[in-house]
Amino acid sequence: MKIAVLAGDGIGPEIMAEALKVLDVLRRDGLKIETESALVGGAAYDEYGHPLPAATLQLAQQSDAVLFGSVGGPKYDALPREHRPEKAILGLRKECDFFANLRPANVFPELADASTLKPEIIAGLDIMIIRELTGDIYFGEPRGITGHRGVNGELGNRVGINTMHYTEAQIRRIIHVGFKTARQRNKRLCSIDKMNVLEAMQLWRDIAIEIAPEYPDVELTHMLVDNAAMQLIRNPKQFDVMVAGNMFGDILSDEASMLTGSIGMLPSASLDAAGKGLYEPIHGSAPDIAGKGIANPLAQILSAAMMMRYTFNLPDVAARIETAVRKALASGLRTGDIAKANEAKASTQQMGDAVVSFL
Ligand code: IPM
Ligand code: MG
């Protein structure tokens, strides 16, 4: 197993260190794991003047999987768009064709009271959001800001342009991932669109309907994205698998993560057609707590578990890591993001060490 380790910025390196300890245990137990690290995001910009240097992209392309931390920070906010740290993750997704983003939102029983929603609404929640990553308004052309800024108090005529763009091939392959995932779960797929307003989303719905007969064992429903945002809060357990485009999936998956109490708990997988993948926490680089040793490393550790399941086909190893995480939580350990006001707060390292000891 050749794994590219791209820790990135902010809390990325701190939480990655804990995930690497987990891989060390597996290596001691006999798994043939080879890791190689490279700079990415702001850290790469500082060193090489580009957030995704050619050497980093090449390492990702030559590895079986990428374990990714997080990128970005206020230090880079003034940079031109092509040099922003976010370009690194967008470039990796596009260049490696990691089109299928799996974002589970499940509630650990140990944390059922960490959500802002009533416990009965979220107890036992287990949904999977599948987000398309290579198309949509993220990459559509034309894009840009045109026109002139007004001078001397006159009104400018600037126009900001982005384009929602989806090809049939892009929609088809992600809808298939949705159906296949639903087939392995509770056989219900909800396709998210905005066909009442957007042509690109009419095509999305048409294609979902066309593909459905290939999966007679899966129940397909459709929901407009605004209603889906509301239903996720009203009654999230009505969902099994949701499939959405790049933009709507981005928004809904942040929303869904909060049903589970903490965005610090959730991993994700971004897969290509052959099962190669990039694995990263759903959360960002959290610059406000970076360097303090207090970030929750569990999303990064659970990302390594997803990597074992989806790229290396080792569900037992994945389950072993997940069980160790559950035991660390059951032992009462809480980082700041999941601790109650009166609870002692564990450090990043303490949490990682606990997972390692249960492993
Ligand atoms: C995510 C993030 C990224 C996205 C940003 C950092 C570019 O929000 O992975 O959800 O919008 O896809
Ligand atoms: Mg996001």
mmCIF file with all atom_site columns, N, CA and C and ligand atoms in Angstrom, residues 103 131 250 254, ligand 2:
data_model
loop_
_atom_site.group_PDB
_atom_site.id
_atom_site.type_symbol
_atom_site.label_atom_id
_atom_site.label_alt_id
_atom_site.label_comp_id
_atom_site.label_asym_id
_atom_site.label_entity_id
_atom_site.label_seq_id
_atom_site.pdbx_PDB_ins_code
_atom_site.Cartn_x
_atom_site.Cartn_y
_atom_site.Cartn_z
_atom_site.occupancy
_atom_site.B_iso_or_equiv
_atom_site.pdbx_formal_charge
_atom_site.auth_seq_id
_atom_site.auth_comp_id
_atom_site.auth_asym_id
_atom_site.auth_atom_id
_atom_site.pdbx_PDB_model_num
ATOM   1  N  N  . ARG A 1 103 ? -19.455 11.073 1.883  1.00 0.00 ? 103 ARG A N  1
ATOM   2  C  CA . ARG A 1 103 ? -19.420 11.786 3.165  1.00 0.00 ? 103 ARG A CA 1
ATOM   3  C  C  . ARG A 1 103 ? -20.465 11.206 4.110  1.00 0.00 ? 103 ARG A C  1
ATOM   4  N  N  . ARG A 1 131 ? -21.303 13.175 -3.110 1.00 0.00 ? 131 ARG A N  1
ATOM   5  C  CA . ARG A 1 131 ? -21.164 14.481 -3.759 1.00 0.00 ? 131 ARG A CA 1
ATOM   6  C  C  . ARG A 1 131 ? -20.265 14.345 -4.982 1.00 0.00 ? 131 ARG A C  1
ATOM   7  N  N  . ASP A 1 250 ? -21.675 20.078 -1.285 1.00 0.00 ? 250 ASP A N  1
ATOM   8  C  CA . ASP A 1 250 ? -20.784 20.794 -0.355 1.00 0.00 ? 250 ASP A CA 1
ATOM   9  C  C  . ASP A 1 250 ? -21.594 21.359 0.800  1.00 0.00 ? 250 ASP A C  1
ATOM   10 N  N  . ASP A 1 254 ? -21.942 19.837 4.975  1.00 0.00 ? 254 ASP A N  1
ATOM   11 C  CA . ASP A 1 254 ? -21.630 20.608 6.190  1.00 0.00 ? 254 ASP A CA 1
ATOM   12 C  C  . ASP A 1 254 ? -22.838 20.598 7.126  1.00 0.00 ? 254 ASP A C  1
HETATM 13 MG MG . MG  B 2 .   ? -17.226 22.209 2.168  1.00 0.00 ? 2   MG  B MG 1
#
